[in-house]
Every structure is written in structure tokens, then in C-alpha cells.
Coordinates of C-alpha atoms in Angstrom, one line a residue:
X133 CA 140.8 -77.1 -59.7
X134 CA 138.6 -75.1 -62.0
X135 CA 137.3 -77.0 -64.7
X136 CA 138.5 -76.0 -68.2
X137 CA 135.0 -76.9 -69.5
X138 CA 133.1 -74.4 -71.6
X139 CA 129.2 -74.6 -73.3
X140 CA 129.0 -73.9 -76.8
X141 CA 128.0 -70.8 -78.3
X142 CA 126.3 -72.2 -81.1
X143 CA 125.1 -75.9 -81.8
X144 CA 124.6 -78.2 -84.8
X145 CA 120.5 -78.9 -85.8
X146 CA 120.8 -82.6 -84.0
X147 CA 122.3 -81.2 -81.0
X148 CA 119.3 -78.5 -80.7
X149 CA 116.7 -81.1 -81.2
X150 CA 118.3 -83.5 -78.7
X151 CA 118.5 -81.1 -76.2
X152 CA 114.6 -79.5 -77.1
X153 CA 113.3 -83.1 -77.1
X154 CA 112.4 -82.8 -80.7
X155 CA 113.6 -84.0 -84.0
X156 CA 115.7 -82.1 -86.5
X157 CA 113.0 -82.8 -89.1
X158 CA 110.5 -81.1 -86.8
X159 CA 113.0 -78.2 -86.6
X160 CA 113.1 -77.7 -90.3
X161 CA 109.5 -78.0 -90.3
X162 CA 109.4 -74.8 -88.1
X163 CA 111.6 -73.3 -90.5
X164 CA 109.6 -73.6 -93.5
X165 CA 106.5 -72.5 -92.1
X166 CA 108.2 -69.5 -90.3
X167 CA 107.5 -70.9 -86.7
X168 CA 111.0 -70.6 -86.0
X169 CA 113.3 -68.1 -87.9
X170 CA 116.2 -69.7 -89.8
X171 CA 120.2 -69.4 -87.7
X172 CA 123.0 -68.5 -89.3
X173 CA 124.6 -71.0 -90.8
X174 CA 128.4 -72.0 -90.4
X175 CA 131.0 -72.5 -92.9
X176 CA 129.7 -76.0 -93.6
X177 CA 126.7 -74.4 -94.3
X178 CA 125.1 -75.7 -91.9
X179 CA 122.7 -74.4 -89.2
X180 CA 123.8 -73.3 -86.0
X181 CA 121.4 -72.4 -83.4
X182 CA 122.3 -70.0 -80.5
X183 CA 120.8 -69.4 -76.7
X184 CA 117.8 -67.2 -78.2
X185 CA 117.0 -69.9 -81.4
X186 CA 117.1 -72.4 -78.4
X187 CA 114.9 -70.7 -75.9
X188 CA 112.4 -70.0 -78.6
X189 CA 112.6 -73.7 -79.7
X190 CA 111.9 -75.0 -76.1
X191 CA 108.9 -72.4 -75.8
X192 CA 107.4 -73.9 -79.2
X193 CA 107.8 -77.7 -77.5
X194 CA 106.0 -76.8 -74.7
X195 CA 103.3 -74.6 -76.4
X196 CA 103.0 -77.7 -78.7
X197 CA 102.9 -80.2 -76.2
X198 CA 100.2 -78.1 -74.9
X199 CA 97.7 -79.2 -77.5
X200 CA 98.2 -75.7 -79.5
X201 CA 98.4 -75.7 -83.1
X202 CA 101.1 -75.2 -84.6
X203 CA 100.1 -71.7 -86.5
X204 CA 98.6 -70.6 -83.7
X205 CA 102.2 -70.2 -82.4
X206 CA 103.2 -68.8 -85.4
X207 CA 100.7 -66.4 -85.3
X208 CA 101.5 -65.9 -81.4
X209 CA 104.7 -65.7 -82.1
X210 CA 104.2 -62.8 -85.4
X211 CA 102.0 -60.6 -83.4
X212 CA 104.4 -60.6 -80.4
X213 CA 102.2 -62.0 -77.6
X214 CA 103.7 -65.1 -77.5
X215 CA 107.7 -64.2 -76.2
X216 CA 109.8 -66.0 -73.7
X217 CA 108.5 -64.8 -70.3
X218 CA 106.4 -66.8 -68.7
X219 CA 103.8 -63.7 -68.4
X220 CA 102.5 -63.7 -72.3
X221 CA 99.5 -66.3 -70.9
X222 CA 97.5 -63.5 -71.6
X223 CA 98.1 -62.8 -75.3
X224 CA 96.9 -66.2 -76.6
X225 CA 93.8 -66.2 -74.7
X226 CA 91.3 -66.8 -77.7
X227 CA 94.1 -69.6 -79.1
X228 CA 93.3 -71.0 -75.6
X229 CA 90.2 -71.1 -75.7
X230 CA 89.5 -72.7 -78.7
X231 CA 92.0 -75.3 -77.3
X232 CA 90.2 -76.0 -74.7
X233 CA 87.4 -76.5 -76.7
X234 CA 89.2 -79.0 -78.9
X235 CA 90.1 -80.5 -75.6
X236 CA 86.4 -81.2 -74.5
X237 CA 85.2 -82.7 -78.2
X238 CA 88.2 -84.7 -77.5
X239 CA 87.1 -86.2 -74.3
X240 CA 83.6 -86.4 -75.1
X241 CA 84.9 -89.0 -78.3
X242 CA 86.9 -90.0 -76.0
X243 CA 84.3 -90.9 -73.7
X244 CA 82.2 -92.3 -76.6
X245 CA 84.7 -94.9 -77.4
X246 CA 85.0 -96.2 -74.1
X247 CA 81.3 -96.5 -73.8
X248 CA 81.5 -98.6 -77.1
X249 CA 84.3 -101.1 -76.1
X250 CA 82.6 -101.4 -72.6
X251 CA 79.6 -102.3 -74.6
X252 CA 81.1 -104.6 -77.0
X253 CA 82.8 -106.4 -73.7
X254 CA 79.3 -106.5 -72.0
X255 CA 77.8 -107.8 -75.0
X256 CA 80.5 -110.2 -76.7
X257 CA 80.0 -109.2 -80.1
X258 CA 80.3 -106.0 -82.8
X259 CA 77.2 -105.3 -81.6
X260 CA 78.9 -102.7 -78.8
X261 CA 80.1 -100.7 -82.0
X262 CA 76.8 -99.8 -82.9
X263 CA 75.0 -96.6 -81.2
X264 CA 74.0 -96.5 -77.6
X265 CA 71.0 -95.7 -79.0
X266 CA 70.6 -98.9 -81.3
X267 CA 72.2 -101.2 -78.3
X268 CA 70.0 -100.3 -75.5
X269 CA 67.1 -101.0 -77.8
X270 CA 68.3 -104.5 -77.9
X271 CA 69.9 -105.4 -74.6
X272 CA 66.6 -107.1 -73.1
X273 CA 67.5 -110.0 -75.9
X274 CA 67.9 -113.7 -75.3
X275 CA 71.4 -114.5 -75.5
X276 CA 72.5 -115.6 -78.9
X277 CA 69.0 -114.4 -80.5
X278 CA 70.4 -111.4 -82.6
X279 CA 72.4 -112.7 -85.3
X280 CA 75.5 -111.2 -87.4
X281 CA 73.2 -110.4 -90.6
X282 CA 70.8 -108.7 -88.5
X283 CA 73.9 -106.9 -86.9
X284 CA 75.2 -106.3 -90.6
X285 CA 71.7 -104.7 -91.6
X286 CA 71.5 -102.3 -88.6
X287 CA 75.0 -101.0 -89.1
X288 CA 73.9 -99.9 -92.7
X289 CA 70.9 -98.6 -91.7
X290 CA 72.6 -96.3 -89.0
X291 CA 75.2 -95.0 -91.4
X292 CA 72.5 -94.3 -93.7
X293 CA 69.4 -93.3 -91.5
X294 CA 71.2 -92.7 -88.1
X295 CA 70.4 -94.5 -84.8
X296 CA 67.2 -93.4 -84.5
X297 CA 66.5 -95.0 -88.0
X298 CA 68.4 -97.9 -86.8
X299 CA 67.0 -98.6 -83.7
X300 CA 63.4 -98.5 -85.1
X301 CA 64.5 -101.2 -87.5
X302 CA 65.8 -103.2 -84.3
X303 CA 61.9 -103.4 -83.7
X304 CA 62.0 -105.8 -86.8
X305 CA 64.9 -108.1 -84.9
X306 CA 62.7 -108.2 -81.5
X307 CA 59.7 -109.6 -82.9
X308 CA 61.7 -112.0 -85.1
X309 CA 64.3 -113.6 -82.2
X310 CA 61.2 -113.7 -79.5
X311 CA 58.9 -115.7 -82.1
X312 CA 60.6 -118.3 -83.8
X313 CA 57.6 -119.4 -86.1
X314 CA 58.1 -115.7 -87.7
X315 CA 61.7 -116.5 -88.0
X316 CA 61.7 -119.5 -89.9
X317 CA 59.2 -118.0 -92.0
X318 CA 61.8 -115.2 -92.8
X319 CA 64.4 -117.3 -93.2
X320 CA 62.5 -119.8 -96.2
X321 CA 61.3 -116.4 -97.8
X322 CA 65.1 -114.9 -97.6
X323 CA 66.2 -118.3 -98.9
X324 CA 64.0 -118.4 -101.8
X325 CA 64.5 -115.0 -102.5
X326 CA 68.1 -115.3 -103.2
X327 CA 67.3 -118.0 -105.3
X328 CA 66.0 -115.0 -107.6
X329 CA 69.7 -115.0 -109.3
X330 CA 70.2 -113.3 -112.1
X331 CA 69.4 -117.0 -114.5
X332 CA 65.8 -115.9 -112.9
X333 CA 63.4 -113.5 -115.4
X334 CA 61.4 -110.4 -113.9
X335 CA 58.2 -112.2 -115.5
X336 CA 58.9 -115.4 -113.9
X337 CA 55.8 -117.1 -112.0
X338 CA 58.1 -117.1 -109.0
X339 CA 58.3 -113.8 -108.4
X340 CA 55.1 -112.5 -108.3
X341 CA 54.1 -115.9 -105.7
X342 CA 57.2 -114.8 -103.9
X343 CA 55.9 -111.5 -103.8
X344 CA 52.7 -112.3 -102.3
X345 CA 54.4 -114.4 -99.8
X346 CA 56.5 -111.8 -99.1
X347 CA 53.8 -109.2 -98.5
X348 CA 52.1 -111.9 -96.6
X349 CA 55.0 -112.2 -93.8
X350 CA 55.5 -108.8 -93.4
X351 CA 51.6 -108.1 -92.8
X352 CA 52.0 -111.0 -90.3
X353 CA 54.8 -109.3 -88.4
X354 CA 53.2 -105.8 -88.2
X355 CA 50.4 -107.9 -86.2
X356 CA 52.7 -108.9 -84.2
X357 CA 54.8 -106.2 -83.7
X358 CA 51.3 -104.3 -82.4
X359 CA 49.8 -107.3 -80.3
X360 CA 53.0 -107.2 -78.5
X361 CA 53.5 -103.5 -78.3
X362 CA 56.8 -103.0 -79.9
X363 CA 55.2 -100.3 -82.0
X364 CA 54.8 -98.1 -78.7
X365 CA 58.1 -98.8 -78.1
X366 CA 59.0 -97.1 -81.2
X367 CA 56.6 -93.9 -80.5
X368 CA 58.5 -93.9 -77.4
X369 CA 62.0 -94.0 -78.9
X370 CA 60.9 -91.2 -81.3
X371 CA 60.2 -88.7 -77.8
X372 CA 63.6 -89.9 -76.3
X373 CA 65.2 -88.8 -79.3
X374 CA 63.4 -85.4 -79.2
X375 CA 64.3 -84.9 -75.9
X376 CA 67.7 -85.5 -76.3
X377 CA 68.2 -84.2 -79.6
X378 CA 66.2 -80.6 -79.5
X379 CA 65.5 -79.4 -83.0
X380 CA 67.8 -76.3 -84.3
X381 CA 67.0 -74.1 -86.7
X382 CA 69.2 -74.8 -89.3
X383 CA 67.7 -77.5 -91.7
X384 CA 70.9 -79.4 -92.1
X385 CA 71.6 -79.4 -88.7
X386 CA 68.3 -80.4 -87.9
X387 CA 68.4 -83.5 -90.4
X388 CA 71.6 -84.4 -88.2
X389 CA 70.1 -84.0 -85.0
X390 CA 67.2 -85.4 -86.0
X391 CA 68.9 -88.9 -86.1
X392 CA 68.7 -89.0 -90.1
X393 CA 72.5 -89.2 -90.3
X394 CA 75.4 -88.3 -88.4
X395 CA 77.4 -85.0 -88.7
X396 CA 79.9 -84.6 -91.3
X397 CA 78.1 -87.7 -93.3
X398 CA 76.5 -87.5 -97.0
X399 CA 72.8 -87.4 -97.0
X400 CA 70.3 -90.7 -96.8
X401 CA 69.7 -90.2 -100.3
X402 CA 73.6 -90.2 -101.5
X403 CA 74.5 -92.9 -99.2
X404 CA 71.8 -95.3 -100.3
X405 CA 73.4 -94.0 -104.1
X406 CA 76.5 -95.1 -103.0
X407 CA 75.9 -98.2 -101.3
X408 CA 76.0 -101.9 -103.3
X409 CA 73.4 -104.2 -103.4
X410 CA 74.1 -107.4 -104.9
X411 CA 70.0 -108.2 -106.1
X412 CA 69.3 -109.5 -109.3
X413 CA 66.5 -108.0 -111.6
X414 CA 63.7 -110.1 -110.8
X415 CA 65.2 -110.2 -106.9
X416 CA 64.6 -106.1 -107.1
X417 CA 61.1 -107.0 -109.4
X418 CA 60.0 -109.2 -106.2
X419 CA 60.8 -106.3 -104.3
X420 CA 58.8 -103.8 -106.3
X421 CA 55.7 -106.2 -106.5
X422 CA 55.4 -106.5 -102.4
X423 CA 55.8 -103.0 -101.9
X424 CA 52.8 -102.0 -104.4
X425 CA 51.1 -105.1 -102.3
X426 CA 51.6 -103.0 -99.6
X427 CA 50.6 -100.0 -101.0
X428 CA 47.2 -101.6 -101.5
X429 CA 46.6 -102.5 -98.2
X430 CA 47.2 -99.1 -96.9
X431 CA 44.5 -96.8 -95.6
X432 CA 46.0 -93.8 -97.4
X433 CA 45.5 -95.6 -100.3

């Protein structure tokens, strides 16, 4: 017995986007940016999609599924080179190929983001979200020596500076968690200095002694910074950044490359604008005093 059962002619919206895999708010959206053309409608006015809306419909799933934008179908589609056959390959080559290079920035994050959770796994703290760059420049670290402030100071610095800045700065973090005499010295300066509160006046004895004793730890970890050689490890850094990082000509490009800040970020000068620092005046006066300490000391000077 034959069976009496016959397909459609035309189908409701939810029906077409069953059938295509899709949704019907997708389908409208392919309306109203001409991707698809709009049916006739019925007299329920409402759309009803025949064989050719539905073969066209299927072609833009599996274009989009592809990866390719949606106006580049459009456009595909507008100029003719993108039809039903299976043979129009050929007139989307360019859309292709930029595709495919989406595709490979894709993996290469991709592959970035990996490396960062199987550092953050290896090493048991955030510190596997920072750079490679930054990371490997620690990784020779007791256990437990780095701790979350430090971490909190070199993720600022690498959103501001990049990871070349930031893994000079690491330098600072060696010396301190492999000599614990320079460590608690850092810690009683830190602890007086936020002391500094904003009760505290700029012309305040205090901070001019806490000045000097400021200037006088940091001279103190310079010294040892170069008796142990951490400051060729830093000249060295600088060439393994070259050599990875060639310079282009382009200026801003080269500021990127040149591990000042990463691509697509503000520049070091409007980040540190934009960046909070909770000091108080004479906390900032302090500051100012052991720099132009510094200054003094210099050779240049």
C-alpha cells in the first residue's frame, strides 16, 4: 500500500529552523541583515520558507559553522560566488583565507592559555597567570618564598610595563626571598611607611628619617643584587627578549614588541594615569625624598 503521505511545500519559520539546526531568531537575524532573502508570507502573515529558502538556509549553517563571518556570506552570497553547488569553494578564497588566519591567532591564544593553567597547576598559585616570561624568571624559587603582594606588584607592573618590565622587577623578589635579613628589613620599612597615613604632615621628622632609611635599603639591595649576579641576569633577559621580539619599524609596534606593553593596551604613561594608589601626602613626600637620595648617589649626577 502506497503511503498517502506528502512533504510540505512550504513551512512555518520554527519548522525551518528545526530542520536547519538553527533558531528562528537566527533566521530573522539573516533577514534583517539581508543574509537570507525574506519568503512569502502566508495569509497569517507569516513566513513560509520553500525548498530554495531552505537549501540556502542549510548552506549559511554550514558556512557559519565553518568559522566564516557572517557578512562574508552575505557578501558571498551578493556577488554570486557563494550558490548551492558544492563547486563555489573557489569564489570565497580570500574570505578563506583570512579565516584561516583567524583560525591560527585562535590556536596560538589558545595555546597560550593552556600554557598558563599548566603553569598555574605546576606552580599552585596565580602566579601561572602571569607571563611565561615573568614565570620562568622565577621558577628556581624556594617554595613558599614569593608571596601574594609581590605577585600583586608584578601583575601591575606587566600590565603597565609588559613582561619584560615585569620580569626585571622579579630581580627585586629574588634577592629579597633568598636573603631574609633584606626581607625583614623591607618589611619594617613597608610597615612604617604605611604608618605615613594621611594624620601624618609632609614636613614631619619621620619622613625625611624614613627617607634616608629607605634610600639606605635599596642601596643595600643593589649590592646585593650585583654580588650575586642577578643584574647579569637582567642583561641577559633584555637579549632573550631581543631575540625573540625583533624590532619593527613602526614605533608603536616597536614599543609593543619591545615588552613596554602588550598589543591593543594604553601606553605606560596612561596606565600609570589610570591606575590608584592609595599613598598619603607625606607617604608620596617619603617617596620623592629617596628618590632625589638616589639621584645624589648617581654617577650621572
Amino acid at each position: 500500500m502506497h503511503s498517502s503521505f506528502k512533504p510540505p511545500r512550504q513551512v512555518k519559520i520554527g519548522d525551518a529552523a528545526a530542520f536547519a539546526g538553527t533558531t528562528p531568531r537566527a533566521i530573522r537575524h539573516y533577514h534583517e541583515i539581508g543574509l537570507l532573502p525574506e519568503p512569502e508570507r502566508g495569509g497569517d502573515d507569516r513566513r513560509r520558507y520553500g525548498y530554495e529558502d531552505m537549501i540556502r538556509l542549510l548552506w549559511i549553517r554550514k558556512m557559519a559553522d565553518a568559522g566564516i563571518a557572517l557578512d562574508d556570506i552575505r557578501d558571498a552570497f551578493t556577488t554570486g560566488t557563494a550558490s548551492a553547488g558544492a563547486d563555489s569553494e573557489d569564489g570565497i578564497e580570500d574570505t578563506l583565507e583570512r579565516l584561516e588566519e583567524t583560525l591560527a591567532e585562535q590556536e596560538a591564544e589558545l595555546r597560550r592559555q593552556r600554557a598558563a593553567v599548566q603553569r598555574m597547576r605546576t606552580e599552585g598559585s596565580r602566579m601561572g597567570l602571569l607571563s611565561d616570561f615573568v614565570t620562568n624568571r622565577l621558577k628556581n624559587l624556594p617554595e613558599g618564598s614569593l608571596r601574594q603582594a609581590d605577585l600583586d606588584t608584578l601583575l601591575v607592573t606587566e600590565r603597565i610595563f609588559g613582561p619584560l618590565g615585569a620580569a626585571v622587577q622579579a630581580t627585586r623578589f629574588i634577592a629579597l626571598a633568598t636573603h631574609p635579613a633584606l626581607r625583614e628589613d623591607s618589611d619594617r620599612i613597608d610597615v612604617a611607611e604605611e604608618a605615613l597615613d594621611d594624620s601624618v604632615p609632609v614636613d614631619d621628622p619621620r619622613v625625611t628619617q624614613l627617607a634616608i632609611e629607605r634610600h639606605t635599603f635599596e642601596s643595600a639591595l643593589q649590592a646585593v643584587i650585583e654580588e650575586s649576579g642577578l643584574d647579569e641576569d637582567d642583561d641577559a633577559l633584555f637579549d632573550a627578549w631581543d631575540a625573540l621580539h625583533p624590532e619593527p619599524a613602526d614605533d608603536d609596534e616597536a614599543d609593543i614588541r619591545s615588552g613596554r606593553r602588550e598589543a591593543g593596551s594604553m601606553s605606560a604613561f596612561e596606565a600609570i594615569g589610570k591606575m590608584p594608589y592609595d599613598a598619603s601626602p607625606a607617604q608620596w613626600r617619603c617617596m620623592e625624598l629617596a628618590i632625589e637620595l638616589s639621584a645624589q648617589d648617581s654617577p650621572s649626577t
